[in-house]
């Protein structure tokens, strides 16, 4: 059995968690190319040859079928897709008379060319993984055949997939879904940021390098600018912070009030807050949008009571609009926090509270030393997810304010988040290249904040137990 030298930090972590060290698999690509026999090495050219030689006929034919399928794909489609990718097409749509017949030439579509090119590149990467798997499988068949007298049969591999390697079988479909529905669109979107795909170039466009990023980060652009981007980014982070932590602390406070032994009708109060969750969020937001209009119910009632002389600028003033969306988000967000915190409060060991009271701790000390650390430990991943969701909280902003108020000449309003700005650039203006840049920046911001926060939390450092 091969061994691996671990760092002192890794050894300390494994001893602390009680983890048993498991040696890595010896059937690596490097070992196969160095120690494999002639049939294993020839498997790099003819997939499955080593498996067939060691009587793994079904597995060998599957590897060979994958290789043949890839070659046919490249001959009939893949090579053309890759050859068109550098230019993204050049033939324009045309209709002309050829003799006595009117001939229509559709021309190239850069979006289709880019999509097929990206898919072909991903297929090529998957083929490299298939190539590596074929070589390693041949080497494994060689080693096990020499050790046990025969290599595992196809049925042996099937039984292994349903037993010791069931995790691979169960994760195969989700991983395929992630690759198709997440990785591919992400690569396609990132590629679009380096093209001229805007409202002036909807059919044919070209690669432009970093010009779109330059337009976003400089003040020379007419639609986007560095000033506008920094303004939207700052407001997005401010919004996400308040929308996350105000919901958390107010929800925590209400959950603790309901959880108190002296509170009567706990089930009733929880049902009241649950009812606001049952109502579709977009319905609540649209109703609030109408009620806060200059001639809406709120302004009319306040005027009738004599509290104001004119309508309040809920959506016409930048400061008022930003405060309004934060406050309304409390209405739709606090009930979720109450449900989360209630479940955690009910699972805190009662012995901790009893021991603290015996030691003479007051309610504040119990809250700071027991309740709050326990809740933070459990809810840190939830808070990070909530923060991420609030950065991308399209519904609250767009359904309430549409991003308004907006300054003349700007493509983003004072309440626009990066996600709503991206929506306006793509859907309203068809500037997909600039929208792709904003999407990339949103991803970078979220990745940095989430990784730093989570890796600094107790939930990451001590996954097994509360401390």
Coordinates of C-alpha atoms in Angstrom, one line a residue:
X1 CA 0.0 0.0 0.0
X2 CA 1.4 3.3 -1.0
X3 CA 1.8 6.1 1.6
X4 CA 1.6 9.8 1.4
X5 CA 3.5 12.3 3.5
X6 CA 1.1 14.7 5.2
X7 CA 1.7 18.1 6.5
X8 CA 1.7 18.6 10.3
X9 CA -1.5 20.7 10.0
X10 CA -3.2 18.0 8.1
X11 CA -2.1 15.3 10.5
X12 CA -3.3 17.4 13.4
X13 CA -6.7 17.9 11.7
X14 CA -7.1 14.2 11.0
X15 CA -6.2 13.2 14.6
X16 CA -8.6 15.9 15.9
X17 CA -11.5 14.6 13.8
X18 CA -10.7 11.0 14.3
X19 CA -10.3 10.5 10.6
X20 CA -8.6 7.5 9.3
X21 CA -6.1 8.1 6.5
X22 CA -7.0 6.4 3.2
X23 CA -4.2 6.0 0.7
X24 CA -4.9 7.3 -2.8
X25 CA -5.6 4.8 -5.6
X26 CA -2.4 3.3 -7.1
X27 CA -4.0 3.2 -10.6
X28 CA -3.0 6.6 -11.7
X29 CA -2.3 7.8 -15.2
X30 CA 1.3 8.3 -14.5
X31 CA 1.7 4.8 -13.1
X32 CA -0.2 3.4 -16.1
X33 CA 2.1 5.1 -18.6
X34 CA 5.3 4.1 -16.7
X35 CA 4.5 0.6 -15.5
X36 CA 1.8 -0.6 -17.8
X37 CA 2.5 -3.4 -20.3
X38 CA 2.3 -2.9 -24.1
X39 CA -1.4 -3.4 -24.2
X40 CA -2.0 -0.8 -21.5
X41 CA 0.1 1.7 -23.4
X42 CA -1.6 1.0 -26.7
X43 CA -4.9 1.7 -24.9
X44 CA -3.8 5.4 -25.3
X45 CA -4.4 4.9 -29.0
X46 CA -7.0 2.2 -29.2
X47 CA -9.3 2.7 -26.2
X48 CA -10.3 -0.5 -24.4
X49 CA -7.6 -2.6 -25.9
X50 CA -6.0 -3.5 -22.6
X51 CA -9.5 -4.3 -21.1
X52 CA -10.3 -6.6 -24.1
X53 CA -6.9 -8.4 -23.8
X54 CA -7.7 -9.1 -20.1
X55 CA -11.2 -10.4 -21.0
X56 CA -13.1 -7.3 -20.0
X57 CA -14.9 -7.3 -23.3
X58 CA -18.0 -5.1 -22.4
X59 CA -15.9 -2.4 -20.7
X60 CA -13.3 -2.5 -23.5
X61 CA -16.0 -2.1 -26.2
X62 CA -17.6 0.8 -24.2
X63 CA -14.3 2.6 -24.2
X64 CA -13.8 1.9 -27.9
X65 CA -17.3 3.1 -28.7
X66 CA -16.7 6.4 -26.9
X67 CA -13.5 6.9 -29.0
X68 CA -15.2 6.1 -32.2
X69 CA -18.2 8.3 -31.4
X70 CA -15.9 11.2 -30.6
X71 CA -13.9 10.7 -33.9
X72 CA -17.2 10.7 -35.9
X73 CA -18.4 13.7 -34.1
X74 CA -15.3 15.6 -34.9
X75 CA -15.4 14.6 -38.5
X76 CA -19.0 15.5 -39.2
X77 CA -19.4 18.5 -36.8
X78 CA -16.8 19.2 -34.2
X79 CA -13.9 20.2 -36.5
X80 CA -16.2 22.7 -38.3
X81 CA -17.4 24.1 -35.0
X82 CA -13.9 24.7 -33.8
X83 CA -12.8 26.2 -37.2
X84 CA -15.6 28.7 -37.0
X85 CA -15.0 29.7 -33.4
X86 CA -12.1 32.1 -34.0
X87 CA -14.1 34.2 -36.6
X88 CA -17.6 33.7 -35.2
X89 CA -18.8 33.8 -38.8
X90 CA -18.7 36.4 -41.6
X91 CA -21.4 35.5 -44.2
X92 CA -24.3 37.8 -44.1
X93 CA -27.9 36.9 -44.9
X94 CA -28.7 37.6 -48.6
X95 CA -31.4 37.0 -51.2
X96 CA -30.5 37.2 -54.9
X97 CA -31.6 35.9 -58.3
X98 CA -29.6 33.0 -59.7
X99 CA -30.9 32.7 -63.2
X100 CA -34.7 32.6 -63.0
X101 CA -34.7 31.4 -59.4
X102 CA -34.6 33.5 -56.2
X103 CA -32.1 32.0 -53.8
X104 CA -32.0 32.9 -50.1
X105 CA -28.8 32.5 -48.3
X106 CA -29.3 32.5 -44.5
X107 CA -25.8 33.5 -43.6
X108 CA -23.9 32.9 -40.3
X109 CA -25.3 33.3 -36.8
X110 CA -22.6 34.2 -34.3
X111 CA -24.6 33.1 -31.3
X112 CA -25.1 29.6 -32.7
X113 CA -21.4 29.4 -33.7
X114 CA -20.3 30.5 -30.3
X115 CA -22.6 28.0 -28.6
X116 CA -21.6 25.1 -30.7
X117 CA -17.9 26.0 -30.3
X118 CA -18.2 26.1 -26.6
X119 CA -20.0 22.8 -26.5
X120 CA -17.3 21.2 -28.7
X121 CA -14.6 22.5 -26.4
X122 CA -16.3 21.0 -23.4
X123 CA -16.8 17.7 -25.3
X124 CA -13.0 17.7 -26.1
X125 CA -12.2 18.1 -22.4
X126 CA -14.6 15.3 -21.5
X127 CA -12.9 13.2 -24.2
X128 CA -9.5 13.8 -22.5
X129 CA -11.1 12.5 -19.2
X130 CA -12.4 9.5 -21.1
X131 CA -8.9 8.9 -22.5
X132 CA -7.4 9.0 -19.0
X133 CA -10.1 6.7 -17.7
X134 CA -9.5 4.2 -20.4
X135 CA -5.7 4.0 -19.8
X136 CA -6.2 3.8 -16.0
X137 CA -8.8 1.1 -16.4
X138 CA -6.5 -1.0 -18.6
X139 CA -3.7 -0.6 -16.1
X140 CA -6.1 -1.7 -13.3
X141 CA -7.2 -4.7 -15.3
X142 CA -3.5 -5.6 -15.8
X143 CA -2.6 -5.3 -12.1
X144 CA -5.7 -7.2 -10.8
X145 CA -5.3 -9.8 -13.5
X146 CA -1.7 -10.5 -12.4
X147 CA -2.6 -10.5 -8.7
X148 CA -5.9 -12.4 -8.7
X149 CA -5.5 -14.5 -11.9
X150 CA -8.3 -12.6 -13.6
X151 CA -9.6 -9.1 -14.0
X152 CA -13.0 -8.2 -12.6
X153 CA -15.8 -9.0 -15.0
X154 CA -18.5 -6.5 -16.1
X155 CA -21.0 -7.9 -13.6
X156 CA -18.3 -7.5 -10.9
X157 CA -18.1 -3.8 -11.8
X158 CA -21.9 -3.5 -11.7
X159 CA -22.0 -5.0 -8.2
X160 CA -19.2 -2.7 -7.1
X161 CA -21.2 0.3 -8.4
X162 CA -24.2 -0.7 -6.4
X163 CA -22.1 -1.4 -3.3
X164 CA -18.8 0.2 -2.4
X165 CA -18.9 2.8 -5.2
X166 CA -22.6 3.6 -5.0
X167 CA -21.6 7.2 -4.4
X168 CA -20.2 7.4 -7.9
X169 CA -23.4 5.9 -9.4
X170 CA -25.7 8.3 -7.4
X171 CA -23.6 11.4 -8.2
X172 CA -23.3 10.6 -11.9
X173 CA -26.6 12.1 -12.9
X174 CA -26.3 15.3 -10.7
X175 CA -22.8 15.9 -12.0
X176 CA -24.0 15.6 -15.6
X177 CA -26.8 18.0 -14.9
X178 CA -24.4 20.5 -13.4
X179 CA -22.1 20.3 -16.4
X180 CA -25.0 20.7 -18.9
X181 CA -27.1 23.3 -17.1
X182 CA -24.5 25.2 -15.1
X183 CA -21.0 24.8 -16.5
X184 CA -21.9 25.1 -20.1
X185 CA -24.1 28.3 -19.7
X186 CA -21.4 29.8 -17.5
X187 CA -18.7 29.3 -20.1
X188 CA -21.0 30.6 -22.8
X189 CA -21.8 33.7 -20.7
X190 CA -18.1 34.3 -19.9
X191 CA -17.2 34.0 -23.6
X192 CA -19.9 36.5 -24.5
X193 CA -18.2 39.1 -22.4
X194 CA -15.3 39.2 -24.9
X195 CA -17.5 39.8 -28.0
X196 CA -19.3 42.7 -29.5
X197 CA -22.7 41.1 -29.0
X198 CA -25.0 44.1 -28.5
X199 CA -28.1 45.7 -29.9
X200 CA -26.1 46.8 -33.0
X201 CA -24.7 43.3 -33.6
X202 CA -27.5 40.8 -32.9
X203 CA -26.7 38.3 -35.7
X204 CA -23.0 38.8 -36.6
X205 CA -20.4 39.9 -34.0
X206 CA -16.7 39.4 -33.4
X207 CA -14.2 39.0 -30.6
X208 CA -13.2 42.3 -29.0
X209 CA -10.9 41.2 -26.2
X210 CA -11.1 43.3 -23.1
X211 CA -12.9 46.3 -24.6
X212 CA -16.2 45.5 -22.7
X213 CA -14.3 45.3 -19.4
X214 CA -12.6 48.6 -20.2
X215 CA -16.0 50.2 -20.9
X216 CA -17.3 49.1 -17.6
X217 CA -14.4 50.2 -15.5
X218 CA -13.7 53.5 -17.3
X219 CA -15.8 56.6 -17.6
X220 CA -15.7 56.8 -21.4
X221 CA -18.7 54.6 -22.0
X222 CA -22.1 56.1 -22.8
X223 CA -24.2 53.2 -21.4
X224 CA -22.0 51.9 -18.6
X225 CA -19.1 53.6 -16.8
X226 CA -16.8 53.0 -13.9
X227 CA -18.7 55.6 -11.8
X228 CA -22.0 53.8 -12.4
X229 CA -20.6 50.4 -11.8
X230 CA -19.0 51.3 -8.5
X231 CA -22.3 53.0 -7.4
X232 CA -24.4 50.0 -8.2
X233 CA -21.8 47.6 -6.6
X234 CA -21.7 49.7 -3.4
X235 CA -25.5 49.8 -3.1
X236 CA -25.7 46.1 -3.9
X237 CA -23.3 45.2 -1.0
X238 CA -25.1 47.7 1.4
X239 CA -28.5 46.3 0.4
X240 CA -27.3 42.7 0.9
X241 CA -25.8 43.4 4.3
X242 CA -28.9 45.1 5.7
X243 CA -31.3 42.7 4.0
X244 CA -29.5 39.8 5.5
X245 CA -28.6 40.9 9.0
X246 CA -31.7 43.0 9.8
X247 CA -33.8 40.0 8.9
X248 CA -31.6 37.8 11.0
X249 CA -31.6 39.9 14.2
X250 CA -35.2 40.9 14.0
X251 CA -36.2 37.3 13.3
X252 CA -34.0 36.1 16.1
X253 CA -35.6 38.6 18.5
X254 CA -39.1 37.6 17.6
X255 CA -38.3 33.9 17.7
X256 CA -36.9 34.2 21.2
X257 CA -39.9 36.2 22.4
X258 CA -42.2 33.5 21.1
X259 CA -40.0 30.8 22.6
X260 CA -40.2 32.3 26.1
X261 CA -42.0 30.3 28.7
X262 CA -44.2 33.3 29.6
X263 CA -45.4 33.7 26.0
X264 CA -48.9 32.4 25.5
X265 CA -50.3 31.0 22.2
X266 CA -46.9 30.1 20.7
X267 CA -48.6 28.1 18.0
X268 CA -50.8 31.0 17.1
X269 CA -48.0 33.5 16.7
X270 CA -45.9 31.1 14.6
X271 CA -48.9 30.4 12.4
X272 CA -49.4 34.2 11.9
X273 CA -45.8 34.6 10.6
X274 CA -46.1 31.4 8.6
X275 CA -49.1 32.9 6.7
X276 CA -47.0 35.6 5.3
X277 CA -44.7 32.9 3.8
X278 CA -47.7 31.1 2.3
X279 CA -48.6 34.2 0.3
X280 CA -46.6 34.3 -3.0
X281 CA -43.8 36.9 -2.6
X282 CA -44.5 38.6 -5.9
X283 CA -48.2 39.2 -4.8
X284 CA -47.0 40.9 -1.6
X285 CA -44.5 43.0 -3.5
X286 CA -46.9 44.1 -6.2
X287 CA -49.5 45.1 -3.5
X288 CA -46.9 47.1 -1.6
X289 CA -45.8 48.8 -4.9
X290 CA -49.4 50.0 -5.5
X291 CA -50.0 51.0 -1.8
X292 CA -46.9 53.2 -1.8
X293 CA -47.6 55.1 -5.0
X294 CA -48.2 58.9 -4.8
X295 CA -51.9 58.2 -5.0
X296 CA -51.7 54.9 -3.2
X297 CA -53.5 53.9 0.0
X298 CA -50.6 54.8 2.4
X299 CA -50.2 58.4 1.1
X300 CA -54.0 58.9 1.0
X301 CA -54.5 57.7 4.6
X302 CA -51.6 59.9 5.9
X303 CA -53.0 62.9 4.1
X304 CA -56.5 62.3 5.5
X305 CA -55.1 62.0 9.0
X306 CA -53.3 65.3 8.5
X307 CA -49.8 63.9 9.1
X308 CA -48.5 65.0 5.7
X309 CA -49.3 67.8 3.2
X310 CA -48.1 65.9 0.1
X311 CA -47.3 62.4 -1.0
X312 CA -44.2 60.8 0.5
X313 CA -41.5 60.2 -2.1
X314 CA -41.3 56.4 -1.5
X315 CA -40.1 55.7 -5.0
X316 CA -39.1 59.1 -6.4
X317 CA -36.3 60.0 -4.0
X318 CA -33.1 57.8 -3.9
X319 CA -32.7 57.7 -0.1
X320 CA -36.4 57.1 0.5
X321 CA -36.5 54.3 -2.2
X322 CA -33.6 52.5 -0.7
X323 CA -34.9 52.6 2.8
X324 CA -38.3 51.5 1.5
X325 CA -37.0 48.4 -0.2
X326 CA -35.0 47.4 2.9
X327 CA -38.0 47.8 5.2
X328 CA -40.4 45.9 2.9
X329 CA -37.8 43.2 2.6
X330 CA -38.1 42.7 6.3
X331 CA -41.8 41.9 5.9
X332 CA -41.1 39.2 3.4
X333 CA -37.9 37.9 5.0
X334 CA -38.3 37.8 8.8
X335 CA -40.8 34.9 8.8
X336 CA -38.2 32.6 7.2
X337 CA -35.7 33.5 9.9
X338 CA -38.2 32.9 12.6
X339 CA -38.8 29.4 11.3
X340 CA -35.1 28.7 11.1
X341 CA -34.2 30.1 14.5
X342 CA -37.1 28.4 16.2
X343 CA -35.9 25.0 15.2
X344 CA -32.4 25.8 16.5
X345 CA -33.6 27.2 19.8
X346 CA -35.7 24.0 20.4
X347 CA -32.5 21.9 19.9
X348 CA -30.2 23.8 22.3
X349 CA -29.6 21.4 25.2
X350 CA -31.6 22.5 28.3
X351 CA -28.7 21.4 30.5
X352 CA -26.6 24.3 29.3
X353 CA -29.2 26.8 30.4
X354 CA -29.7 25.1 33.8
X355 CA -26.0 25.0 34.4
X356 CA -25.6 28.6 33.5
X357 CA -28.4 29.6 35.9
X358 CA -26.9 27.6 38.7
X359 CA -23.6 29.4 38.1
X360 CA -25.5 32.8 38.5
X361 CA -25.5 33.9 34.9
X362 CA -28.1 36.5 34.0
X363 CA -30.1 36.5 30.8
X364 CA -27.6 38.6 28.8
X365 CA -24.7 36.3 29.7
X366 CA -26.7 33.3 28.8
X367 CA -27.6 34.8 25.5
X368 CA -24.0 35.9 24.7
X369 CA -22.3 32.8 25.9
X370 CA -24.8 30.0 24.9
X371 CA -27.7 31.0 22.6
X372 CA -25.9 33.4 20.2
X373 CA -22.8 31.2 19.6
X374 CA -24.9 28.1 19.0
X375 CA -27.1 29.9 16.5
X376 CA -24.2 31.5 14.7
X377 CA -22.4 28.2 14.5
X378 CA -25.4 26.4 13.0
X379 CA -26.7 29.3 10.8
X380 CA -23.4 30.5 9.3
X381 CA -23.9 28.6 6.0
X382 CA -27.5 29.8 5.9
X383 CA -26.4 33.4 6.4
X384 CA -23.9 33.1 3.6
X385 CA -26.6 31.6 1.4
X386 CA -29.0 34.4 2.3
X387 CA -26.4 37.1 1.6
X388 CA -25.7 35.5 -1.8
X389 CA -29.5 35.4 -2.4
X390 CA -29.9 39.0 -1.5
X391 CA -27.1 40.1 -3.9
X392 CA -29.2 38.4 -6.6
X393 CA -32.6 39.4 -5.1
X394 CA -34.2 40.3 -8.4
X395 CA -37.9 40.1 -7.2
X396 CA -37.8 42.7 -4.3
X397 CA -36.0 45.4 -6.3
X398 CA -37.6 45.0 -9.7
X399 CA -41.2 44.4 -8.5
X400 CA -41.1 47.4 -6.1
X401 CA -39.1 50.1 -7.8
X402 CA -38.0 48.8 -11.2
X403 CA -34.6 50.2 -10.1
X404 CA -36.0 53.8 -10.0
X405 CA -35.3 56.6 -9.5
X406 CA -33.0 56.8 -12.5
X407 CA -30.8 59.6 -13.5
X408 CA -31.1 60.8 -17.1
X409 CA -28.5 59.1 -19.3
X410 CA -27.7 56.2 -16.9
X411 CA -28.7 52.6 -17.7
X412 CA -29.0 51.8 -14.0
X413 CA -31.3 53.4 -11.3
X414 CA -30.5 54.3 -7.8
X415 CA -32.0 51.1 -6.4
X416 CA -30.8 48.8 -9.1
X417 CA -28.7 45.8 -8.0
X418 CA -26.1 44.2 -10.2
X419 CA -28.6 41.5 -11.1
X420 CA -31.4 44.0 -12.1
X421 CA -28.9 46.1 -14.0
X422 CA -27.8 43.0 -15.9
X423 CA -31.4 42.3 -16.7
X424 CA -31.9 45.8 -18.1
X425 CA -28.8 45.6 -20.2
X426 CA -29.7 42.3 -21.7
X427 CA -33.5 42.2 -21.9
X428 CA -34.3 45.9 -22.3
X429 CA -31.3 47.0 -24.3
X430 CA -29.9 43.7 -25.8
X431 CA -26.4 44.6 -24.8
X432 CA -25.5 41.0 -23.9
X433 CA -21.7 41.7 -23.9
X434 CA -22.0 44.3 -21.2
X435 CA -24.5 42.2 -19.3
X436 CA -22.0 39.3 -19.4
X437 CA -19.3 41.5 -17.9
X438 CA -21.7 42.5 -15.0
X439 CA -22.5 38.8 -14.5
X440 CA -18.8 37.9 -14.2
X441 CA -18.2 40.7 -11.7
X442 CA -21.3 39.6 -9.7
X443 CA -19.9 36.1 -9.6
X444 CA -16.4 37.3 -8.5
X445 CA -17.9 39.5 -5.7
X446 CA -20.1 36.6 -4.4
X447 CA -17.3 34.1 -4.6
X448 CA -14.8 36.2 -2.6
X449 CA -17.3 37.2 0.1
X450 CA -18.7 33.7 0.5
X451 CA -15.3 31.9 0.6
X452 CA -13.7 34.3 3.0
X453 CA -16.7 34.4 5.3
X454 CA -17.2 30.6 5.3
X455 CA -13.6 29.7 5.8
X456 CA -13.4 32.0 8.7
X457 CA -16.4 30.6 10.5
X458 CA -16.6 27.9 13.1
X459 CA -18.9 25.8 10.8
X460 CA -15.9 25.3 8.5
X461 CA -13.1 25.0 11.1
X462 CA -14.9 22.6 13.4
X463 CA -17.5 20.8 11.3
X464 CA -18.1 17.9 13.7
X465 CA -19.1 19.7 16.9
X466 CA -20.3 23.0 18.4
X467 CA -17.7 24.8 20.4

